[in-house]
PDB file of C-alpha atoms and ligand atoms in Angstrom:
ATOM      1  CA  UNK A  23     -22.379   1.363   9.210  1.00  0.00           C
ATOM      2  CA  UNK A  24     -19.691   1.265   7.597  1.00  0.00           C
ATOM      3  CA  UNK A  25     -17.335  -1.497   9.150  1.00  0.00           C
ATOM      4  CA  UNK A  26     -14.083  -0.907   7.164  1.00  0.00           C
ATOM      5  CA  UNK A  27     -13.194   3.033   6.228  1.00  0.00           C
ATOM      6  CA  UNK A  28      -9.877   3.830   5.273  1.00  0.00           C
ATOM      7  CA  UNK A  29      -8.710   7.536   4.347  1.00  0.00           C
ATOM      8  CA  UNK A  30      -5.693   8.800   2.087  1.00  0.00           C
ATOM      9  CA  UNK A  31      -3.382   5.441   2.571  1.00  0.00           C
ATOM     10  CA  UNK A  32       0.110   5.398   1.974  1.00  0.00           C
ATOM     11  CA  UNK A  33       2.587   2.497   1.697  1.00  0.00           C
ATOM     12  CA  UNK A  34       5.968   2.923   0.209  1.00  0.00           C
ATOM     13  CA  UNK A  35       8.989   0.688   0.166  1.00  0.00           C
ATOM     14  CA  UNK A  36      12.261   1.560   0.209  1.00  0.00           C
ATOM     15  CA  UNK A  37      14.134  -0.787  -2.333  1.00  0.00           C
ATOM     16  CA  UNK A  38      17.358  -1.131  -3.488  1.00  0.00           C
ATOM     17  CA  UNK A  39      18.160   2.569  -1.982  1.00  0.00           C
ATOM     18  CA  UNK A  40      14.622   4.202  -3.908  1.00  0.00           C
ATOM     19  CA  UNK A  41      11.360   4.145  -1.798  1.00  0.00           C
ATOM     20  CA  UNK A  42       8.220   2.891  -4.109  1.00  0.00           C
ATOM     21  CA  UNK A  43       5.034   4.244  -3.393  1.00  0.00           C
ATOM     22  CA  UNK A  44       2.338   0.985  -3.578  1.00  0.00           C
ATOM     23  CA  UNK A  45      -0.475   2.624  -2.229  1.00  0.00           C
ATOM     24  CA  UNK A  46      -1.277   6.489  -2.733  1.00  0.00           C
ATOM     25  CA  UNK A  47      -3.132   7.944  -1.175  1.00  0.00           C
ATOM     26  CA  UNK A  48      -6.219   5.467  -1.432  1.00  0.00           C
ATOM     27  CA  UNK A  49      -9.376   6.239   0.492  1.00  0.00           C
ATOM     28  CA  UNK A  50     -12.666   3.718   0.110  1.00  0.00           C
ATOM     29  CA  UNK A  51     -15.578   2.756   2.953  1.00  0.00           C
ATOM     30  CA  UNK A  52     -17.265  -0.778   3.061  1.00  0.00           C
ATOM     31  CA  UNK A  53     -20.401  -1.173   4.232  1.00  0.00           C
ATOM     32  CA  UNK A  54     -21.358  -3.995   6.685  1.00  0.00           C
ATOM     33  CA  UNK A  55     -22.428  -7.009   4.460  1.00  0.00           C
ATOM     34  CA  UNK A  56     -21.407  -6.063   1.456  1.00  0.00           C
ATOM     35  CA  UNK A  57     -18.984  -7.695  -1.035  1.00  0.00           C
ATOM     36  CA  UNK A  58     -16.553  -4.642  -1.816  1.00  0.00           C
ATOM     37  CA  UNK A  59     -13.801  -4.890  -5.611  1.00  0.00           C
ATOM     38  CA  UNK A  60     -10.756  -4.475  -6.123  1.00  0.00           C
ATOM     39  CA  UNK A  61     -10.024  -4.174  -9.425  1.00  0.00           C
ATOM     40  CA  UNK A  62      -6.687  -3.143 -11.162  1.00  0.00           C
ATOM     41  CA  UNK A  63      -3.494  -4.286 -13.059  1.00  0.00           C
ATOM     42  CA  UNK A  64      -0.817  -6.076 -11.036  1.00  0.00           C
ATOM     43  CA  UNK A  65       1.168  -4.159  -9.121  1.00  0.00           C
ATOM     44  CA  UNK A  66      -0.761  -1.373  -8.995  1.00  0.00           C
ATOM     45  CA  UNK A  67      -1.661  -2.218  -5.194  1.00  0.00           C
ATOM     46  CA  UNK A  68      -4.635  -4.678  -4.050  1.00  0.00           C
ATOM     47  CA  UNK A  69      -2.338  -6.784  -1.988  1.00  0.00           C
ATOM     48  CA  UNK A  70      -1.188  -4.164  -0.509  1.00  0.00           C
ATOM     49  CA  UNK A  71      -4.316  -2.581   0.900  1.00  0.00           C
ATOM     50  CA  UNK A  72      -5.180  -6.285   1.968  1.00  0.00           C
ATOM     51  CA  UNK A  73      -2.320  -6.666   3.980  1.00  0.00           C
ATOM     52  CA  UNK A  74      -2.572  -3.863   5.834  1.00  0.00           C
ATOM     53  CA  UNK A  75      -6.314  -4.747   6.715  1.00  0.00           C
ATOM     54  CA  UNK A  76      -5.265  -7.869   7.774  1.00  0.00           C
ATOM     55  CA  UNK A  77      -2.286  -6.558  10.134  1.00  0.00           C
ATOM     56  CA  UNK A  78      -0.010  -7.772   8.134  1.00  0.00           C
ATOM     57  CA  UNK A  79       1.249  -5.486   7.054  1.00  0.00           C
ATOM     58  CA  UNK A  80       1.905  -2.443  10.041  1.00  0.00           C
ATOM     59  CA  UNK A  81       4.202  -0.048   7.965  1.00  0.00           C
ATOM     60  CA  UNK A  82       1.979   2.722   6.510  1.00  0.00           C
ATOM     61  CA  UNK A  83       0.450   6.228   6.599  1.00  0.00           C
ATOM     62  CA  UNK A  84      -3.416   7.617   6.508  1.00  0.00           C
ATOM     63  CA  UNK A  85      -6.096   5.963   7.851  1.00  0.00           C
ATOM     64  CA  UNK A  86      -7.839   3.245   8.777  1.00  0.00           C
ATOM     65  CA  UNK A  87     -10.541   2.330  10.746  1.00  0.00           C
ATOM     66  CA  UNK A  88     -11.832  -1.454  10.874  1.00  0.00           C
ATOM     67  CA  UNK A  89     -15.385  -2.424  12.908  1.00  0.00           C
ATOM     68  CA  UNK A  90     -15.122   1.136  14.522  1.00  0.00           C
ATOM     69  CA  UNK A  91     -11.742   1.649  15.490  1.00  0.00           C
ATOM     70  CA  UNK A  92      -8.910   3.955  14.750  1.00  0.00           C
ATOM     71  CA  UNK A  93      -6.329   1.065  14.212  1.00  0.00           C
ATOM     72  CA  UNK A  94      -2.634   2.325  14.338  1.00  0.00           C
ATOM     73  CA  UNK A  95       0.518   2.250  11.858  1.00  0.00           C
ATOM     74  CA  UNK A  96       3.247  -0.969  13.729  1.00  0.00           C
ATOM     75  CA  UNK A  97       0.661  -2.155  15.794  1.00  0.00           C
ATOM     76  CA  UNK A  98      -0.157  -5.992  15.538  1.00  0.00           C
ATOM     77  CA  UNK A  99      -3.529  -6.992  15.635  1.00  0.00           C
ATOM     78  CA  UNK A 100      -4.467  -8.568  19.261  1.00  0.00           C
ATOM     79  CA  UNK A 101      -7.812 -10.478  20.143  1.00  0.00           C
ATOM     80  CA  UNK A 102     -11.407  -9.705  19.008  1.00  0.00           C
ATOM     81  CA  UNK A 103      -9.141  -7.493  15.593  1.00  0.00           C
ATOM     82  CA  UNK A 104      -6.957 -10.459  14.990  1.00  0.00           C
ATOM     83  CA  UNK A 105     -10.285 -12.853  15.454  1.00  0.00           C
ATOM     84  CA  UNK A 106     -13.053 -10.817  13.730  1.00  0.00           C
ATOM     85  CA  UNK A 107     -10.779  -9.821  10.379  1.00  0.00           C
ATOM     86  CA  UNK A 108      -9.128 -12.392   8.615  1.00  0.00           C
ATOM     87  CA  UNK A 109      -7.226 -13.314   4.369  1.00  0.00           C
ATOM     88  CA  UNK A 110      -7.499 -16.100   2.145  1.00  0.00           C
ATOM     89  CA  UNK A 111      -4.807 -15.652  -0.451  1.00  0.00           C
ATOM     90  CA  UNK A 112      -4.495 -16.984  -3.647  1.00  0.00           C
ATOM     91  CA  UNK A 113      -2.322 -19.960  -3.340  1.00  0.00           C
ATOM     92  CA  UNK A 114      -3.880 -22.098  -1.319  1.00  0.00           C
ATOM     93  CA  UNK A 115      -0.801 -24.585  -1.554  1.00  0.00           C
ATOM     94  CA  UNK A 116       1.404 -21.678  -0.214  1.00  0.00           C
ATOM     95  CA  UNK A 117      -1.094 -20.778   2.316  1.00  0.00           C
ATOM     96  CA  UNK A 118      -1.042 -24.826   4.002  1.00  0.00           C
ATOM     97  CA  UNK A 119       1.501 -26.397   5.572  1.00  0.00           C
ATOM     98  CA  UNK A 120       2.625 -29.078   3.112  1.00  0.00           C
ATOM     99  CA  UNK A 121       3.633 -31.633   6.617  1.00  0.00           C
ATOM    100  CA  UNK A 122       0.568 -30.858   8.394  1.00  0.00           C
ATOM    101  CA  UNK A 123      -3.226 -32.694   8.210  1.00  0.00           C
ATOM    102  CA  UNK A 124      -5.732 -30.463   7.491  1.00  0.00           C
ATOM    103  CA  UNK A 125      -6.596 -31.455  11.544  1.00  0.00           C
ATOM    104  CA  UNK A 126      -4.042 -30.015  12.206  1.00  0.00           C
ATOM    105  CA  UNK A 127      -3.861 -27.011  10.190  1.00  0.00           C
ATOM    106  CA  UNK A 128      -8.109 -25.997  11.395  1.00  0.00           C
ATOM    107  CA  UNK A 129      -7.267 -26.473  15.449  1.00  0.00           C
ATOM    108  CA  UNK A 130      -4.499 -24.429  15.454  1.00  0.00           C
ATOM    109  CA  UNK A 131      -5.721 -21.085  15.177  1.00  0.00           C
ATOM    110  CA  UNK A 132      -8.678 -22.623  18.036  1.00  0.00           C
ATOM    111  CA  UNK A 133      -5.887 -24.049  20.321  1.00  0.00           C
ATOM    112  CA  UNK A 134      -3.966 -20.068  20.061  1.00  0.00           C
ATOM    113  CA  UNK A 135      -7.273 -18.606  20.957  1.00  0.00           C
ATOM    114  CA  UNK A 136      -7.947 -20.930  23.796  1.00  0.00           C
ATOM    115  CA  UNK A 137     -11.286 -22.394  22.180  1.00  0.00           C
ATOM    116  CA  UNK A 138     -12.621 -25.810  23.610  1.00  0.00           C
ATOM    117  CA  UNK A 139     -14.425 -28.644  21.772  1.00  0.00           C
ATOM    118  CA  UNK A 140     -11.380 -28.486  19.092  1.00  0.00           C
ATOM    119  CA  UNK A 141     -12.122 -31.874  17.657  1.00  0.00           C
ATOM    120  CA  UNK A 142     -15.878 -30.971  16.935  1.00  0.00           C
ATOM    121  CA  UNK A 143     -15.442 -27.532  15.492  1.00  0.00           C
ATOM    122  CA  UNK A 144     -12.646 -28.829  13.455  1.00  0.00           C
ATOM    123  CA  UNK A 145     -15.697 -31.276  11.957  1.00  0.00           C
ATOM    124  CA  UNK A 146     -17.809 -28.437  11.882  1.00  0.00           C
ATOM    125  CA  UNK A 147     -15.635 -26.485   9.221  1.00  0.00           C
ATOM    126  CA  UNK A 148     -15.312 -29.065   6.693  1.00  0.00           C
ATOM    127  CA  UNK A 149     -18.487 -29.815   5.934  1.00  0.00           C
ATOM    128  CA  UNK A 150     -19.295 -25.917   5.897  1.00  0.00           C
ATOM    129  CA  UNK A 151     -17.230 -25.973   3.575  1.00  0.00           C
ATOM    130  CA  UNK A 152     -18.400 -29.534   2.518  1.00  0.00           C
ATOM    131  CA  UNK A 153     -15.646 -31.348   2.813  1.00  0.00           C
ATOM    132  CA  UNK A 154     -15.841 -34.995   4.139  1.00  0.00           C
ATOM    133  CA  UNK A 155     -15.293 -34.746   7.839  1.00  0.00           C
ATOM    134  CA  UNK A 156     -12.494 -37.654   7.100  1.00  0.00           C
ATOM    135  CA  UNK A 157     -10.771 -35.587   5.328  1.00  0.00           C
ATOM    136  CA  UNK A 158      -9.392 -34.576   8.655  1.00  0.00           C
ATOM    137  CA  UNK A 159      -5.962 -36.693   8.233  1.00  0.00           C
ATOM    138  CA  UNK A 160      -5.498 -35.698   4.549  1.00  0.00           C
ATOM    139  CA  UNK A 161      -2.479 -34.153   3.877  1.00  0.00           C
ATOM    140  CA  UNK A 162      -2.694 -31.105   1.532  1.00  0.00           C
ATOM    141  CA  UNK A 163      -0.977 -32.828  -2.033  1.00  0.00           C
ATOM    142  CA  UNK A 164      -3.771 -35.215  -0.952  1.00  0.00           C
ATOM    143  CA  UNK A 165      -6.227 -32.521  -2.198  1.00  0.00           C
ATOM    144  CA  UNK A 166      -7.749 -31.323  -5.241  1.00  0.00           C
ATOM    145  CA  UNK A 167      -6.791 -26.842  -5.925  1.00  0.00           C
ATOM    146  CA  UNK A 168     -10.409 -27.000  -6.000  1.00  0.00           C
ATOM    147  CA  UNK A 169     -10.463 -28.787  -1.571  1.00  0.00           C
ATOM    148  CA  UNK A 170      -7.308 -27.234  -1.168  1.00  0.00           C
ATOM    149  CA  UNK A 171      -8.788 -23.844  -1.496  1.00  0.00           C
ATOM    150  CA  UNK A 172     -12.097 -25.389   0.626  1.00  0.00           C
ATOM    151  CA  UNK A 173      -9.607 -25.912   3.464  1.00  0.00           C
ATOM    152  CA  UNK A 174      -7.971 -22.493   3.404  1.00  0.00           C
ATOM    153  CA  UNK A 175     -11.207 -20.898   3.354  1.00  0.00           C
ATOM    154  CA  UNK A 176     -12.618 -23.101   6.263  1.00  0.00           C
ATOM    155  CA  UNK A 177      -9.530 -21.787   8.348  1.00  0.00           C
ATOM    156  CA  UNK A 178     -10.287 -18.091   7.505  1.00  0.00           C
ATOM    157  CA  UNK A 179     -13.692 -18.932   8.961  1.00  0.00           C
ATOM    158  CA  UNK A 180     -13.552 -21.151  12.488  1.00  0.00           C
ATOM    159  CA  UNK A 181     -13.201 -18.239  14.432  1.00  0.00           C
ATOM    160  CA  UNK A 182     -16.286 -16.994  13.176  1.00  0.00           C
ATOM    161  CA  UNK A 183     -14.722 -13.450  11.340  1.00  0.00           C
ATOM    162  CA  UNK A 184     -16.460 -10.138  10.598  1.00  0.00           C
ATOM    163  CA  UNK A 185     -14.301  -9.590   7.838  1.00  0.00           C
ATOM    164  CA  UNK A 186     -12.906 -11.748   5.290  1.00  0.00           C
ATOM    165  CA  UNK A 187     -10.177 -10.227   2.465  1.00  0.00           C
ATOM    166  CA  UNK A 188     -10.409 -12.404  -0.448  1.00  0.00           C
ATOM    167  CA  UNK A 189      -7.075 -11.919  -3.119  1.00  0.00           C
ATOM    168  CA  UNK A 190      -7.601 -13.821  -6.024  1.00  0.00           C
ATOM    169  CA  UNK A 191      -9.201 -16.569  -3.961  1.00  0.00           C
ATOM    170  CA  UNK A 192     -10.240 -17.880  -7.643  1.00  0.00           C
ATOM    171  CA  UNK A 193      -7.716 -17.370  -9.981  1.00  0.00           C
ATOM    172  CA  UNK A 194      -5.645 -20.410  -9.508  1.00  0.00           C
ATOM    173  CA  UNK A 195      -8.687 -22.610  -9.871  1.00  0.00           C
ATOM    174  CA  UNK A 196     -10.266 -24.455 -13.465  1.00  0.00           C
ATOM    175  CA  UNK A 197     -13.294 -22.561 -14.547  1.00  0.00           C
ATOM    176  CA  UNK A 198     -15.534 -24.755 -13.619  1.00  0.00           C
ATOM    177  CA  UNK A 199     -13.952 -25.077  -9.848  1.00  0.00           C
ATOM    178  CA  UNK A 200     -14.027 -21.513  -9.382  1.00  0.00           C
ATOM    179  CA  UNK A 201     -17.555 -21.389 -10.009  1.00  0.00           C
ATOM    180  CA  UNK A 202     -18.134 -23.757  -7.226  1.00  0.00           C
ATOM    181  CA  UNK A 203     -16.169 -21.788  -4.568  1.00  0.00           C
ATOM    182  CA  UNK A 204     -17.553 -18.494  -5.761  1.00  0.00           C
ATOM    183  CA  UNK A 205     -20.680 -20.097  -4.982  1.00  0.00           C
ATOM    184  CA  UNK A 206     -19.911 -21.110  -1.523  1.00  0.00           C
ATOM    185  CA  UNK A 207     -18.119 -18.266  -1.208  1.00  0.00           C
ATOM    186  CA  UNK A 208     -21.517 -16.178  -1.018  1.00  0.00           C
ATOM    187  CA  UNK A 209     -23.487 -18.634   0.877  1.00  0.00           C
ATOM    188  CA  UNK A 210     -20.667 -19.034   3.990  1.00  0.00           C
ATOM    189  CA  UNK A 211     -21.217 -14.797   3.373  1.00  0.00           C
ATOM    190  CA  UNK A 212     -25.531 -15.261   3.978  1.00  0.00           C
ATOM    191  CA  UNK A 213     -24.520 -17.855   6.633  1.00  0.00           C
ATOM    192  CA  UNK A 214     -22.072 -15.614   8.975  1.00  0.00           C
ATOM    193  CA  UNK A 215     -23.540 -11.883   7.607  1.00  0.00           C
ATOM    194  CA  UNK A 216     -19.466 -11.525   6.733  1.00  0.00           C
ATOM    195  CA  UNK A 217     -18.225  -8.834   4.505  1.00  0.00           C
ATOM    196  CA  UNK A 218     -15.662  -9.320   1.668  1.00  0.00           C
ATOM    197  CA  UNK A 219     -13.543  -7.623   0.640  1.00  0.00           C
ATOM    198  CA  UNK A 220     -12.252  -9.494  -2.553  1.00  0.00           C
ATOM    199  CA  UNK A 221      -9.114  -8.288  -5.365  1.00  0.00           C
ATOM    200  CA  UNK A 222     -10.144 -10.335  -9.206  1.00  0.00           C
ATOM    201  CA  UNK A 223      -8.684  -9.703 -12.223  1.00  0.00           C
ATOM    202  CA  UNK A 224     -11.973 -11.095 -14.345  1.00  0.00           C
ATOM    203  CA  UNK A 225     -14.075  -9.144 -14.942  1.00  0.00           C
ATOM    204  CA  UNK A 226     -17.262 -12.403 -14.791  1.00  0.00           C
ATOM    205  CA  UNK A 227     -15.628 -13.047 -10.683  1.00  0.00           C
ATOM    206  CA  UNK A 228     -16.798  -8.718 -10.051  1.00  0.00           C
ATOM    207  CA  UNK A 229     -19.606  -8.726 -11.372  1.00  0.00           C
ATOM    208  CA  UNK A 230     -20.621 -12.515 -10.064  1.00  0.00           C
ATOM    209  CA  UNK A 231     -19.493 -11.334  -6.540  1.00  0.00           C
ATOM    210  CA  UNK A 232     -19.873  -7.090  -5.966  1.00  0.00           C
ATOM    211  CA  UNK A 233     -22.387  -5.080  -4.499  1.00  0.00           C
ATOM    212  CA  UNK A 234     -19.998  -2.700  -5.473  1.00  0.00           C
ATOM    213  CA  UNK A 235     -15.708  -2.335  -7.096  1.00  0.00           C
ATOM    214  CA  UNK A 236     -13.135  -0.294  -7.592  1.00  0.00           C
ATOM    215  CA  UNK A 237     -10.798   0.499  -9.787  1.00  0.00           C
ATOM    216  CA  UNK A 238      -6.796   0.965  -8.871  1.00  0.00           C
ATOM    217  CA  UNK A 239      -3.837   2.922 -11.747  1.00  0.00           C
ATOM    218  CA  UNK A 240      -0.709   3.840  -9.211  1.00  0.00           C
ATOM    219  CA  UNK A 241      -1.179   2.800  -6.247  1.00  0.00           C
ATOM    220  CA  UNK A 242      -4.598   4.837  -6.589  1.00  0.00           C
ATOM    221  CA  UNK A 243      -8.036   4.653  -6.505  1.00  0.00           C
ATOM    222  CA  UNK A 244      -9.272   5.699  -9.849  1.00  0.00           C
ATOM    223  CA  UNK A 245     -13.306   5.070 -10.297  1.00  0.00           C
ATOM    224  CA  UNK A 246     -16.233   3.607  -8.031  1.00  0.00           C
ATOM    225  CA  UNK A 247     -18.428   1.191  -9.262  1.00  0.00           C
ATOM    226  CA  UNK A 248     -22.021   1.205  -8.178  1.00  0.00           C
ATOM    227  CA  UNK A 249     -23.809  -2.498  -8.513  1.00  0.00           C
ATOM    228  CA  UNK A 250     -25.987  -0.921 -11.544  1.00  0.00           C
ATOM    229  CA  UNK A 251     -22.634   0.055 -13.457  1.00  0.00           C
ATOM    230  CA  UNK A 252     -21.435  -3.516 -12.682  1.00  0.00           C
ATOM    231  CA  UNK A 253     -24.186  -5.284 -14.340  1.00  0.00           C
ATOM    232  CA  UNK A 254     -24.334  -2.610 -16.918  1.00  0.00           C
ATOM    233  CA  UNK A 255     -20.334  -4.142 -17.221  1.00  0.00           C
ATOM    234  CA  UNK A 256     -18.797  -0.722 -17.262  1.00  0.00           C
ATOM    235  CA  UNK A 257     -15.929  -1.830 -14.956  1.00  0.00           C
ATOM    236  CA  UNK A 258     -14.961  -4.214 -17.871  1.00  0.00           C
ATOM    237  CA  UNK A 259     -13.538  -1.648 -19.607  1.00  0.00           C
ATOM    238  CA  UNK A 260     -10.937  -1.852 -17.379  1.00  0.00           C
ATOM    239  CA  UNK A 261     -11.008  -5.554 -15.843  1.00  0.00           C
ATOM    240  CA  UNK A 262      -7.162  -6.792 -17.056  1.00  0.00           C
TER     241      UNK A 262
HETATM  242  N1  ADP B 311       7.310  -5.797   0.739  1.00  0.00           N
HETATM  243  C1  ADP B 311       8.004  -5.118  -0.736  1.00  0.00           C
HETATM  244  N2  ADP B 311       8.320  -4.650  -0.737  1.00  0.00           N
HETATM  245  C2  ADP B 311       8.694  -4.012  -1.608  1.00  0.00           C
HETATM  246  N3  ADP B 311       8.206  -4.217  -2.538  1.00  0.00           N
HETATM  247  C3  ADP B 311       6.430  -4.243  -3.015  1.00  0.00           C
HETATM  248  C4  ADP B 311       6.841  -5.122  -1.957  1.00  0.00           C
HETATM  249  N4  ADP B 311       5.580  -5.751  -1.795  1.00  0.00           N
HETATM  250  C5  ADP B 311       5.430  -5.009  -2.891  1.00  0.00           C
HETATM  251  N5  ADP B 311       6.028  -4.406  -3.524  1.00  0.00           N
HETATM  252  C6  ADP B 311       5.675  -3.477  -4.787  1.00  0.00           C
HETATM  253  O1  ADP B 311       4.363  -2.859  -4.545  1.00  0.00           O
HETATM  254  C7  ADP B 311       3.657  -2.706  -5.211  1.00  0.00           C
HETATM  255  C8  ADP B 311       2.250  -3.144  -4.883  1.00  0.00           C
HETATM  256  O2  ADP B 311       1.658  -4.432  -5.218  1.00  0.00           O
HETATM  257  P1  ADP B 311       0.848  -5.011  -4.792  1.00  0.00           P
HETATM  258  O3  ADP B 311       0.153  -4.822  -3.777  1.00  0.00           O
HETATM  259  O4  ADP B 311       1.802  -6.624  -4.577  1.00  0.00           O
HETATM  260  O5  ADP B 311      -0.162  -4.992  -5.945  1.00  0.00           O
HETATM  261  P2  ADP B 311      -1.126  -5.656  -6.697  1.00  0.00           P
HETATM  262  O6  ADP B 311      -1.901  -6.858  -5.474  1.00  0.00           O
HETATM  263  O7  ADP B 311      -2.133  -5.378  -6.992  1.00  0.00           O
HETATM  264  O8  ADP B 311      -0.234  -6.638  -8.172  1.00  0.00           O
HETATM  265  C9  ADP B 311       4.114  -3.948  -7.021  1.00  0.00           C
HETATM  266  O9  ADP B 311       5.008  -2.576  -7.928  1.00  0.00           O
HETATM  267  C10 ADP B 311       5.370  -3.978  -5.988  1.00  0.00           C
HETATM  268  O10 ADP B 311       6.637  -4.855  -6.254  1.00  0.00           O
HETATM  269 MG1   MG B 312      -2.003  -9.154  -5.952  1.00  0.00          MG
END
């Protein structure tokens, strides 16, 4: 069953008196449990698609189905939908509040959703991503880049989402740290039965992580690769 369905998605921005088409008639579907990836040059519309699916970009046209329900443009995500779709960004430094301890950062989504046993849940979240529980009292600047991305992943997982949107989650990290984070993501996906939509410009990352991938250019999906094509490395022709 498709857990994400995107049909003829269009996103336009008004910039300097001109209309810029960021996403143009993009269509794809992701089955439950898959890792589906978007590849393509900078500016081709990958992040914009993820932002639509996260409910962050609310102006769009076309059809979007998440977890079996149609979502509408202009509508703020609430309740189960908000809980079930989470996003991890490229730069963990920018996505973590510099003056908040990790405890505060991780407790916040739990408080917003009126969860209980916050302290225990925060400890569990840290352990799940391979951080010591006493890291809770630290600040982002006291962590390495890889540790910060682990915190961003822990925060995304606190509400047990079904869909994780990963926008270049390891591009800002050193090679060895990249591999650790990718393996962590694969382990967590198995553990919690999630579905991933991944953006990466790295052909090795795509081949390592994805069941299928789509190549985008000029806001449209140009080609899809299945697992066999990814193993053969056919996506390497287009991955920047
Ligand atoms: N908020 C915005 N306002 C105006 N233009 C935008 C906005 N967000 C993205 N764009 C433009 O839309 C296009 C696609 O951007 P994006 O989805 O970020 O590409 P990618 O993630 O593939 O690099 C780019 O030309 C970008 O400049
Ligand atoms: Mg992007």
